[in-house]
Short mmCIF file of C-alpha atoms and ligand atoms in Angstrom, two decimals:
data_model
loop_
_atom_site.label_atom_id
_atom_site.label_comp_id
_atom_site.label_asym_id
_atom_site.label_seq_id
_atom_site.Cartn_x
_atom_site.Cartn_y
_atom_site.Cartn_z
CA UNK A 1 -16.98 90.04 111.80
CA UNK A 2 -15.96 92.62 114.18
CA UNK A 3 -17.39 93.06 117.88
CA UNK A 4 -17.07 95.78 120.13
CA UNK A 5 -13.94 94.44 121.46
CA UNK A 6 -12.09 93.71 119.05
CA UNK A 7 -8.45 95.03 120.16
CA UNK A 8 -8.32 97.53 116.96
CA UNK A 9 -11.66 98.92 117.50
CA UNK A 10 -11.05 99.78 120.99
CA UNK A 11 -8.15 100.89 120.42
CA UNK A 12 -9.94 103.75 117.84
CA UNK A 13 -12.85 104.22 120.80
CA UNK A 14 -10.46 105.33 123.25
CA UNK A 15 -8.46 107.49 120.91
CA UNK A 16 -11.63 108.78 119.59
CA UNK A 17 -12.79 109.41 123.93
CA UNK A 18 -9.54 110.93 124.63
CA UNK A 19 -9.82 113.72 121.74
CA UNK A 20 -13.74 114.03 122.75
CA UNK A 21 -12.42 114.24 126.87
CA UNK A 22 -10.84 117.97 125.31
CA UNK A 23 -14.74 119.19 124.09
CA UNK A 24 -16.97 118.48 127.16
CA UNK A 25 -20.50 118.96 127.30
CA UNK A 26 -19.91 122.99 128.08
CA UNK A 27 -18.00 123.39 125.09
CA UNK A 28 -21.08 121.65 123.33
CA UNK A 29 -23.68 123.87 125.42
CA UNK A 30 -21.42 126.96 124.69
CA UNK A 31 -21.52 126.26 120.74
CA UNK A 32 -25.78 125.30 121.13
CA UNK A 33 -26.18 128.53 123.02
CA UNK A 34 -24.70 130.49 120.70
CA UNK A 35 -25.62 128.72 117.78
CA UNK A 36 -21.93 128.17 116.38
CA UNK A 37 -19.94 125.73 114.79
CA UNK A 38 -17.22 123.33 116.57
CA UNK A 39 -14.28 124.98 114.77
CA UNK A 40 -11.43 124.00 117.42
CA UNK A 41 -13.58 120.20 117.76
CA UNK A 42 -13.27 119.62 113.91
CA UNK A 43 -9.78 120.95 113.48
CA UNK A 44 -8.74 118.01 116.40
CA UNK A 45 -10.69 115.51 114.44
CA UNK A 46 -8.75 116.42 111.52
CA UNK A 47 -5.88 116.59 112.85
CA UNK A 48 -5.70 113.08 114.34
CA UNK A 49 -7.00 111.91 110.87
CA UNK A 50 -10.32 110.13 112.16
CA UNK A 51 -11.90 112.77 109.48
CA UNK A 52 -10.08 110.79 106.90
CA UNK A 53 -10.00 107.10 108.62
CA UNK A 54 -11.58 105.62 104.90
CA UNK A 55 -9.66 107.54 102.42
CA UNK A 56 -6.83 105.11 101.05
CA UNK A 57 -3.03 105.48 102.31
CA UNK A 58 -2.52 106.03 98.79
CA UNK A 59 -4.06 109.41 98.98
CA UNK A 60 -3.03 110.17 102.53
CA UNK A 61 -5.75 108.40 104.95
CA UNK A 62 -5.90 105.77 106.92
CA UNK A 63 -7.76 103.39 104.64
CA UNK A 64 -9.79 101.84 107.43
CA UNK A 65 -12.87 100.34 106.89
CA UNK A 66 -16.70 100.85 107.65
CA UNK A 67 -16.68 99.30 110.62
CA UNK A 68 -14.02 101.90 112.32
CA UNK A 69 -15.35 104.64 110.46
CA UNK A 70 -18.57 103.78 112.50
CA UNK A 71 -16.99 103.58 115.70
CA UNK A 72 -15.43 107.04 115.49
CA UNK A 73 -18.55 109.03 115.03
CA UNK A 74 -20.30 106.57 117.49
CA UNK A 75 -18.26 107.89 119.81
CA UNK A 76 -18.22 111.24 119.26
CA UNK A 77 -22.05 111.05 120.00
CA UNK A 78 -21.62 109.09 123.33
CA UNK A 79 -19.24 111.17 124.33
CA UNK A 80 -21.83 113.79 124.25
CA UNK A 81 -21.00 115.83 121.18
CA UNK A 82 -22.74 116.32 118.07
CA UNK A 83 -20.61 114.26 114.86
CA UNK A 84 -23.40 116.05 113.06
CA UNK A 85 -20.70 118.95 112.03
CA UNK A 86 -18.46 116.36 110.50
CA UNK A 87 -19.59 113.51 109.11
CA UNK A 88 -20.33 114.95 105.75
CA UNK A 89 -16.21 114.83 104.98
CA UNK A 90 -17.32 110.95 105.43
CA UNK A 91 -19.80 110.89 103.65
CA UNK A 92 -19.19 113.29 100.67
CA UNK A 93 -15.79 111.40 100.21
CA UNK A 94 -17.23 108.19 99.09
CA UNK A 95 -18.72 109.78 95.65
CA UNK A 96 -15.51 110.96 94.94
CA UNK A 97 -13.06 107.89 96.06
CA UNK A 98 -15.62 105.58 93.80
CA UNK A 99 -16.51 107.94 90.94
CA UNK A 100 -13.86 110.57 90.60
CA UNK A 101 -11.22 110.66 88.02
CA UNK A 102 -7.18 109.47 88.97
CA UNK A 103 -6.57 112.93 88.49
CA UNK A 104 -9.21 114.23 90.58
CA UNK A 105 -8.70 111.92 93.52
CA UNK A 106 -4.97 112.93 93.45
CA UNK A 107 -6.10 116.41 93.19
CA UNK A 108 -8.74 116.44 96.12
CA UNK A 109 -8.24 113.93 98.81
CA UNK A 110 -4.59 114.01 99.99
CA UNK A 111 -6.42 118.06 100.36
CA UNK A 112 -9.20 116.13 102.43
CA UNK A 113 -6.77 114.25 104.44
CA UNK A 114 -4.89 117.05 105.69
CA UNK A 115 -7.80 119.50 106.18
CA UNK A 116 -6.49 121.52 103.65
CA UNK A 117 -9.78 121.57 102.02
CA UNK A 118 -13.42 120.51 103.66
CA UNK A 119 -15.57 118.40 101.29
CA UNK A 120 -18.93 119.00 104.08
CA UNK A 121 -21.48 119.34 101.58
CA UNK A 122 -23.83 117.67 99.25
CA UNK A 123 -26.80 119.05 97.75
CA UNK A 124 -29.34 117.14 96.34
CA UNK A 125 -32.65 118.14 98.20
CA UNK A 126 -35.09 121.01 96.32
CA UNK A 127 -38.18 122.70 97.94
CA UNK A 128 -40.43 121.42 95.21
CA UNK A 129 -39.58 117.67 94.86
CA UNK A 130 -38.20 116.61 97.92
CA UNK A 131 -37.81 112.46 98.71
CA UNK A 132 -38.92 112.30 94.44
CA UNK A 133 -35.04 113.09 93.82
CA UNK A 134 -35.52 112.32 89.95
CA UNK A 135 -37.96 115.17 89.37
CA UNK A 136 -35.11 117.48 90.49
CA UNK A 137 -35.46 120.79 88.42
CA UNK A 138 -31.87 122.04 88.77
CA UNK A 139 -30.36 121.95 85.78
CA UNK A 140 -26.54 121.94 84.47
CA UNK A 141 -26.38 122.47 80.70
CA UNK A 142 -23.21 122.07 78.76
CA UNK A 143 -21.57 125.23 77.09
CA UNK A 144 -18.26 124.86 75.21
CA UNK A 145 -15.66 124.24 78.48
CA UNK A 146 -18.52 124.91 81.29
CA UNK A 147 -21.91 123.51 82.53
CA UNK A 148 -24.00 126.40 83.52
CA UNK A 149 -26.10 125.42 86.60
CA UNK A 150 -29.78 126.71 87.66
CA UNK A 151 -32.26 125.93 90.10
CA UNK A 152 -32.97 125.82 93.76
CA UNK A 153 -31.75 123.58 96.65
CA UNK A 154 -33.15 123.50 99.99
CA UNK A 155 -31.66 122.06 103.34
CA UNK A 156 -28.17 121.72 102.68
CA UNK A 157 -25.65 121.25 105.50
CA UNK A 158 -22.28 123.43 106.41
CA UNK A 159 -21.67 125.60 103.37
CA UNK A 160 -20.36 127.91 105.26
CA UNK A 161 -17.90 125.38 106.47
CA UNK A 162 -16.75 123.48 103.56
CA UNK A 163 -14.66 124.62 100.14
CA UNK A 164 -16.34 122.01 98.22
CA UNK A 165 -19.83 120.59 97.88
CA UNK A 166 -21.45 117.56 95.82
CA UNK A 167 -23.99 118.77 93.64
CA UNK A 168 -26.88 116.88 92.12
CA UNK A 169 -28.04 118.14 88.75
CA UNK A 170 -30.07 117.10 85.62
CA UNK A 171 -27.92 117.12 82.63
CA UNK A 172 -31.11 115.49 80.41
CA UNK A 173 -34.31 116.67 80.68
CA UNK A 174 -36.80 113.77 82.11
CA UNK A 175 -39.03 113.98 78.86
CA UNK A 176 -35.60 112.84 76.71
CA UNK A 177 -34.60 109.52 78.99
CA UNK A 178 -35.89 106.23 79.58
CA UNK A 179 -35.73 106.13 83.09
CA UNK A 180 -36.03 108.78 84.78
CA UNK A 181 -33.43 107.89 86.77
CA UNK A 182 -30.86 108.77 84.44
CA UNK A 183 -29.64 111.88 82.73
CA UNK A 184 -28.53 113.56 86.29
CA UNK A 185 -25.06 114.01 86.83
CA UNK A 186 -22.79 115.00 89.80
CA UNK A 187 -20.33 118.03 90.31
CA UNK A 188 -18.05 118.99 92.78
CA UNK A 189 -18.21 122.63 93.06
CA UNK A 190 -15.91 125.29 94.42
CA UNK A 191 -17.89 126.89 97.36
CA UNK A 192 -15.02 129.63 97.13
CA UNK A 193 -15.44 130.58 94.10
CA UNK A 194 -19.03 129.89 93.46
CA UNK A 195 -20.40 132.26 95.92
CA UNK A 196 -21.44 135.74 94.55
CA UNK A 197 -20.74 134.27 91.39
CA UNK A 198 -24.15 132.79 90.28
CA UNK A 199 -24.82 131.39 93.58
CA UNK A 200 -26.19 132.83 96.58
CA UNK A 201 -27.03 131.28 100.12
CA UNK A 202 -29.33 131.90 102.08
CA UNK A 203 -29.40 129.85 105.92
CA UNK A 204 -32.26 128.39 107.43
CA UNK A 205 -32.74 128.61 110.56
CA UNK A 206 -33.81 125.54 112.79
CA UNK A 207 -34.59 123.62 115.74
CA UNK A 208 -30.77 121.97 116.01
CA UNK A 209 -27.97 123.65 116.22
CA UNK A 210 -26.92 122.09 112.03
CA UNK A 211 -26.10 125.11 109.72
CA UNK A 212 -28.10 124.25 106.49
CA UNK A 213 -29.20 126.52 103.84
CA UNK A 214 -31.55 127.60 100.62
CA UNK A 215 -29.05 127.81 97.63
CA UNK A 216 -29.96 129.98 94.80
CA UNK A 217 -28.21 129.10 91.43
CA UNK A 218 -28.49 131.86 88.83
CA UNK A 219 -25.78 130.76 85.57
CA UNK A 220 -23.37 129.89 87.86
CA UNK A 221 -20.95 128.45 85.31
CA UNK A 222 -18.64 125.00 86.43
CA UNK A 223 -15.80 124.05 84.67
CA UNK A 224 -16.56 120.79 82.48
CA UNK A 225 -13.50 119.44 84.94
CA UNK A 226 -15.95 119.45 87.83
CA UNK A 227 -18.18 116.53 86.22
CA UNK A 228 -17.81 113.58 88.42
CA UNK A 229 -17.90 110.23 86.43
CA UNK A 230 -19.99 109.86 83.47
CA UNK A 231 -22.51 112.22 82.43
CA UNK A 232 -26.47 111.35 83.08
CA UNK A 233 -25.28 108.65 85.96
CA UNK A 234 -25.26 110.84 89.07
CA UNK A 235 -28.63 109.20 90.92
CA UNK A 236 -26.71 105.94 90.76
CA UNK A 237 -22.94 107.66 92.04
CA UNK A 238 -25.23 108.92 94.92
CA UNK A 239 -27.35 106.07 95.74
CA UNK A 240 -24.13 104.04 95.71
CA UNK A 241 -22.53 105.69 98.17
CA UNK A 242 -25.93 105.54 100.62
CA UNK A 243 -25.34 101.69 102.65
CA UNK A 244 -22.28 103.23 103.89
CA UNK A 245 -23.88 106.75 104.85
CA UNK A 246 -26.80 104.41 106.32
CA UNK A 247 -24.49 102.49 108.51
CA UNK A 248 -22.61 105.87 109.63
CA UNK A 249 -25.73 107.46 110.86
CA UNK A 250 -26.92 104.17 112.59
CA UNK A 251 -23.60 104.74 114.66
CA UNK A 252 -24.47 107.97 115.35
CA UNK A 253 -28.00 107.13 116.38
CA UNK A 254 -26.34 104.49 118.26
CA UNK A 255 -23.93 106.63 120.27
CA UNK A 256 -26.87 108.97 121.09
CA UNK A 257 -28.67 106.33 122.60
CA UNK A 258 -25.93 105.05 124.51
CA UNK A 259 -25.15 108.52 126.63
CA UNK A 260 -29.51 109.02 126.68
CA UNK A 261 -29.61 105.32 129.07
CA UNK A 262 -26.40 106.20 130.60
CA UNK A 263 -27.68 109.86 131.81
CA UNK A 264 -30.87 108.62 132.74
CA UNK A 265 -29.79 105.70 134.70
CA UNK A 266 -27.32 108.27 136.67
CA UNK A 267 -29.63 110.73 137.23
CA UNK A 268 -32.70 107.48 138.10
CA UNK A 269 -29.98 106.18 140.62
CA UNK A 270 -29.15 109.64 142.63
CA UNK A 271 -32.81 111.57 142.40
CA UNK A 272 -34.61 111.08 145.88
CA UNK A 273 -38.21 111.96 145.56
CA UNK A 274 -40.69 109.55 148.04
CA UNK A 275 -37.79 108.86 150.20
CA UNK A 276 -36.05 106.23 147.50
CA UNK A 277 -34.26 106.73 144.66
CA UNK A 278 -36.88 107.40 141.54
CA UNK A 279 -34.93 104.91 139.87
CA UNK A 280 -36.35 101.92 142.23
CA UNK A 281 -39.47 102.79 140.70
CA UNK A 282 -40.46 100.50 137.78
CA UNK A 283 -42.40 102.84 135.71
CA UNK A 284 -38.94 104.99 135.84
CA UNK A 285 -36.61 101.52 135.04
CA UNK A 286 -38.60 99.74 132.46
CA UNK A 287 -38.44 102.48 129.88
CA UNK A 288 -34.60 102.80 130.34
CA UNK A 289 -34.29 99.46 130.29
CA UNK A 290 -36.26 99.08 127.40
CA UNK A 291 -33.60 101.67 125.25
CA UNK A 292 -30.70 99.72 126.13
CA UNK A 293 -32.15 96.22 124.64
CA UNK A 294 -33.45 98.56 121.36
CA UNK A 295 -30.29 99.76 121.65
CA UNK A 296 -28.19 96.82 121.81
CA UNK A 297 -30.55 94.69 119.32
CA UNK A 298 -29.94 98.18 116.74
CA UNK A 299 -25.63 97.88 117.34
CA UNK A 300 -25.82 93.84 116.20
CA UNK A 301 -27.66 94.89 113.02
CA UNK A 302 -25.03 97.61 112.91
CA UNK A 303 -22.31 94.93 112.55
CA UNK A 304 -23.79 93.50 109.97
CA UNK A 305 -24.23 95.86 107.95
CA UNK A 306 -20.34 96.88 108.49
CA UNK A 307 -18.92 93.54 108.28
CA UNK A 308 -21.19 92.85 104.34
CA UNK A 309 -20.01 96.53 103.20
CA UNK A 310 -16.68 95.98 104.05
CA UNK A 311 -16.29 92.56 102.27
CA UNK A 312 -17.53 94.30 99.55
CA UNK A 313 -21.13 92.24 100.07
CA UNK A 314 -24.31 94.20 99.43
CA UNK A 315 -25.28 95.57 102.86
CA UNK A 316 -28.24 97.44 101.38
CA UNK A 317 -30.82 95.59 103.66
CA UNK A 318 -28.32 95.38 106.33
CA UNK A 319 -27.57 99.38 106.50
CA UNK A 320 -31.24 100.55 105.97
CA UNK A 321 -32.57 98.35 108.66
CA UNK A 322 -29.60 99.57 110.88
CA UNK A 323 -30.40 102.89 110.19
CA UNK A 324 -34.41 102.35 110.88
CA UNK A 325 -33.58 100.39 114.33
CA UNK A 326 -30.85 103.03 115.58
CA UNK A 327 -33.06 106.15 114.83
CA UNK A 328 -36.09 104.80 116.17
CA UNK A 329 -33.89 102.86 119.26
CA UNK A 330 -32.39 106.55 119.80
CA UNK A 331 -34.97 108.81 119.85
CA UNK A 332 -36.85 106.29 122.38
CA UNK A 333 -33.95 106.91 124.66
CA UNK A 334 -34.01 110.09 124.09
CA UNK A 335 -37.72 110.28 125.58
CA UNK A 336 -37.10 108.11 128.22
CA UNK A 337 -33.88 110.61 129.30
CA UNK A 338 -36.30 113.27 128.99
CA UNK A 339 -39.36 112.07 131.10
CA UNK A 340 -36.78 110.40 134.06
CA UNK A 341 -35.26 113.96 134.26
CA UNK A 342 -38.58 115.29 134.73
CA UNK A 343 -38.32 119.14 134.81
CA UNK A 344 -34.74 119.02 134.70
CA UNK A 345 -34.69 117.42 131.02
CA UNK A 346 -35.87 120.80 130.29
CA UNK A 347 -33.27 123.29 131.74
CA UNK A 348 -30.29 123.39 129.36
CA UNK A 349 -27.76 122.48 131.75
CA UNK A 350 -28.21 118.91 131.74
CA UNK A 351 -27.62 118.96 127.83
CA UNK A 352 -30.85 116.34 127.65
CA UNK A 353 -32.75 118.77 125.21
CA UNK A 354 -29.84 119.68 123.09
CA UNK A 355 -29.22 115.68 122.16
CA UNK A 356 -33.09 115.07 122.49
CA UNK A 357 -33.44 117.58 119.42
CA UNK A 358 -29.86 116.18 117.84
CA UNK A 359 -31.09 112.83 117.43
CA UNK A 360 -34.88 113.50 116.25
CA UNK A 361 -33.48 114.73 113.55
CA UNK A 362 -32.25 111.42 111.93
CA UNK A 363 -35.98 110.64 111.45
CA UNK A 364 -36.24 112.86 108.69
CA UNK A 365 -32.61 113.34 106.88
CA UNK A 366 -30.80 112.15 105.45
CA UNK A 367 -33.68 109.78 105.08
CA UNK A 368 -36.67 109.57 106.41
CA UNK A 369 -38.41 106.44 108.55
CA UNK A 370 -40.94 105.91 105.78
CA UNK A 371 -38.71 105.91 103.03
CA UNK A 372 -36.83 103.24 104.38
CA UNK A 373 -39.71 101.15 105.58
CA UNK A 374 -40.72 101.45 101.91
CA UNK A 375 -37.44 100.16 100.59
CA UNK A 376 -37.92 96.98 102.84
CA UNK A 377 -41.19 96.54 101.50
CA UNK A 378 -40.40 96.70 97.81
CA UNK A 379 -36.89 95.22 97.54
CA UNK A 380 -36.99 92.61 100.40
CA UNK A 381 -40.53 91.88 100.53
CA UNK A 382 -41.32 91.88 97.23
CA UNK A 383 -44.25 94.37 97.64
CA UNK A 384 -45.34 96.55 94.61
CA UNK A 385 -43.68 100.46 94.81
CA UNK A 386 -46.02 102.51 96.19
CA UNK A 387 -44.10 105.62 94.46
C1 LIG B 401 -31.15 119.65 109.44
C2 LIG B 401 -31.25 119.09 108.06
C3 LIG B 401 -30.10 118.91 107.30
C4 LIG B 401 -30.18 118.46 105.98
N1 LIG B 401 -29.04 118.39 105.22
C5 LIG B 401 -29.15 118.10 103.90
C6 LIG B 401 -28.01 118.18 103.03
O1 LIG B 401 -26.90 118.51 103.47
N2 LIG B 401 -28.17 117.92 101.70
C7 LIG B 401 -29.38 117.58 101.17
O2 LIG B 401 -29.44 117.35 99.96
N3 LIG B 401 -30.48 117.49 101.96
C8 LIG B 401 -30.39 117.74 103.30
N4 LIG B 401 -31.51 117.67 104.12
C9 LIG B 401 -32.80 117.35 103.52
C10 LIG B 401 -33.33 115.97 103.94
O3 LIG B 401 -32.59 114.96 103.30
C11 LIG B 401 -34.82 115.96 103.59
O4 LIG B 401 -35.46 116.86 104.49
C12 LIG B 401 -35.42 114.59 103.71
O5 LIG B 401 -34.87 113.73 102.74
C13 LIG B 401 -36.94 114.65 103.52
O6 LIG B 401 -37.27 115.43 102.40
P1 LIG B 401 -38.35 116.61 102.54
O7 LIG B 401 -37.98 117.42 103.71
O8 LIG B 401 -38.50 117.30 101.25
O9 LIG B 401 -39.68 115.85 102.90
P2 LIG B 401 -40.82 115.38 101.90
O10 LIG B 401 -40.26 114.58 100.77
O11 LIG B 401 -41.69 116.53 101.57
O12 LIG B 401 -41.62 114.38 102.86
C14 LIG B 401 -42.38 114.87 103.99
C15 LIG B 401 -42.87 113.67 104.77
O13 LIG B 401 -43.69 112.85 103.95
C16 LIG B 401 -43.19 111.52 103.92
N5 LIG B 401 -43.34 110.95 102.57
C17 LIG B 401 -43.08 111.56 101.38
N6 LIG B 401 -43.33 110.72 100.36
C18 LIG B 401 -43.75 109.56 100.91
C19 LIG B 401 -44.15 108.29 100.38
N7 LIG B 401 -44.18 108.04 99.08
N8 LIG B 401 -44.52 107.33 101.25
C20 LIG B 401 -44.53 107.57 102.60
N9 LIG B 401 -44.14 108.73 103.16
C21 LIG B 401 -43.75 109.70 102.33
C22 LIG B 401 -41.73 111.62 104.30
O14 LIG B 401 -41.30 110.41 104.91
C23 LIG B 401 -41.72 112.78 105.27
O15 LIG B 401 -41.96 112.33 106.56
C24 LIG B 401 -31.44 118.10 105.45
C25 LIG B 401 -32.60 118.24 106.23
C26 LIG B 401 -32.52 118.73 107.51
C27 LIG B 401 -33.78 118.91 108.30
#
């Protein structure tokens, strides 16, 4: 099982710190300000290859594990930045490494590799069904050589910075299967050529600086080509890929919550107000001090879930508790960074808002608290589905 020391994994944090060193927390502020993306930030990361640390040598990655994969977007949070505007290549590769065809994956991901083309999207979530994924209405309906697609999705992430995007469809209508969670399928669909072309996006604006959108899908026609896997088993393609998206965003959450109790115990040990530092006071320390043992306590579970999905255990337990414990572990440092900073968590300078409203966000997407606390309750716990 790895630890944080391991010689390899430190090894990727301080490669990983270097390349962050170059994109300090004014280029961050600059891009939140402005509400822009980290172009020149995601070109490094792509350039070094930590963008494509788990695609196979084969195809032109590193073919690293979970466990590294984790560290590098850990990282990129405690460093202060926002992994927010790439980890969808990690994420959105995983469908199509398990699922795609030889010829697709020879097609796509040596593309991925060398940024040649940005896989940043997925879109499953609609306005009308949200969490209830199988009642999604969009619809992709065979023709000769093409599915034609229709329907509505809501909230999905950099479109207008990625060629390609994962898209969740019904290929069966829900009257005609057995479960209904079958007859959806997944395609991979040209952004650059779907665009004016049956579909049209419209952004949302938000409270973090994450460029997601409405898309509108009016007989936009897909090759048959695009299909990933077998027809009518999409909803299991995507929910296989989900322990390792867990574990990734517990990371995150994790490297949030490491520069939240580092900031606030810098800014606890230098603020003089009463003639001492604010910092000596224990209604300022215990709430700090109670982030960094959440914190910590989140990173073991972390570990575990890494070290079962990377010997190919089931880490489902493992990666949605990590995910619960990191979120929750991160946004409490994020509060306590806020209150010891008093007024000054307010004024944009000290970046504290901008991360406070980065991690809150992993509350809700890609999953939200309760859904998880209902997975423990019905698959470890035995507990009838409340849904
Ligand atoms: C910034 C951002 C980026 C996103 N990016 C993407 C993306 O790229 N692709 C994509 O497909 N989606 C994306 N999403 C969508 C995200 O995955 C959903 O918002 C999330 O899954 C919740 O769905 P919903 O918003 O429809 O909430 P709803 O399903 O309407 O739920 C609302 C609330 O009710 C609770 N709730 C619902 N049902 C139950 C139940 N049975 N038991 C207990 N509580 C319940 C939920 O926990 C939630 O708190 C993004 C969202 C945001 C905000």
């Amino acid at each position: 099982m790895h630890t944080y020391d391991s010689d390899d994994l430190t090894a990727i944090r301080e490669g990983v710190r270097a390349l962050c060193a170059e994109f300090d927390a004014s280029y961050w502020r600059k891009i939140d300000e402005e509400k822009g993306f980290p172009e020149a930030f995601v070109k490094a990361m792509t350039d070094a290859g930590w963008l494509s640390a788990m695609i196979p040598e084969a195809y032109g990655g590193s073919g690293l594990g979970l466990a590294e994969a984790s560290v590098i977007l850990e990282e990129v949070n405690a460093c202060g930045g926002n992994s927010g505007t790439v980890h969808g290549q990690m994420y959105n590769m995983f469908t199509l490494l398990r699922h795609g065809s030889e010829e697709q994956k020879r097609h796509y991901l040596p593309k991925l590799a060398s940024g040649e083309l940005r896989l940043q999207s997925m879109g499953v979530t609609e306005p009308t069904t949200g969490t209830d994924t199988t009642k999604i209405k969009t619809t992709a309906v065979r023709q000769g050589d093409t599915y034609v697609i229709n329907g509505q999705k809501v909230w999905i992430s950099r479109i207008q910075h990625s060629d390609l995007m994962i898209l969740l469809a019904r290929t069966t209508p829900l009257p005609e299967v057995k479960k209904k969670s079958e007859g959806m399928s997944i395609f991979l669909v040209d952004l650059r050529e779907a665009i004016g072309n049956g579909l049209t996006v419209q952004p949302i604006a938000n409270m973090v600086n994450h460029e997601t959108n409405e898309l509108f899908f009016d007989n936009l026609e897909l090759p048959a080509s695009s299909l990933i896997g077998e027809e009518g088993k999409g909803f299991r393609y995507i929910l296989d890929g989900l322990n390792a998206e867990r574990t990734l965003i517990a990371a995150e959450c994790i490297g949030d919550g490491r520069w939240f109790v580092e900031k606030a115990s810098a800014y606890a040990r230098d603020r003089v107000v009463f003639g001492r530092p604010i910092g000596q006071n224990q209604g300022v320390q215990f709430p700090i001090a109670e982030a960094h043992i959440e914190i910590e306590a989140a990173d073991l579970m972390r570990w575990r879930a890494c070290a079962e999905y990377d010997s190919g255990q089931n880490a489902g337990a493992s990666a949605n508790m990590a995910k619960y414990l990191a979120a929750k572990a991160s946004w409490e440092a994020a509060n306590a960074c806020l209150q010891t900073h008093g007024g000054f968590g307010f004024a944009c300078e000290y970046d504290v808002e901008r991360k406070f409203r980065e991690t809150r966000l992993y509350q809700v997407a890609p999953i939200s608290t309760n859904l998880i606390l209902s997975y423990v309750a019905e698959h470890l716990l035995e507990l009838p589905r409340s849904f």
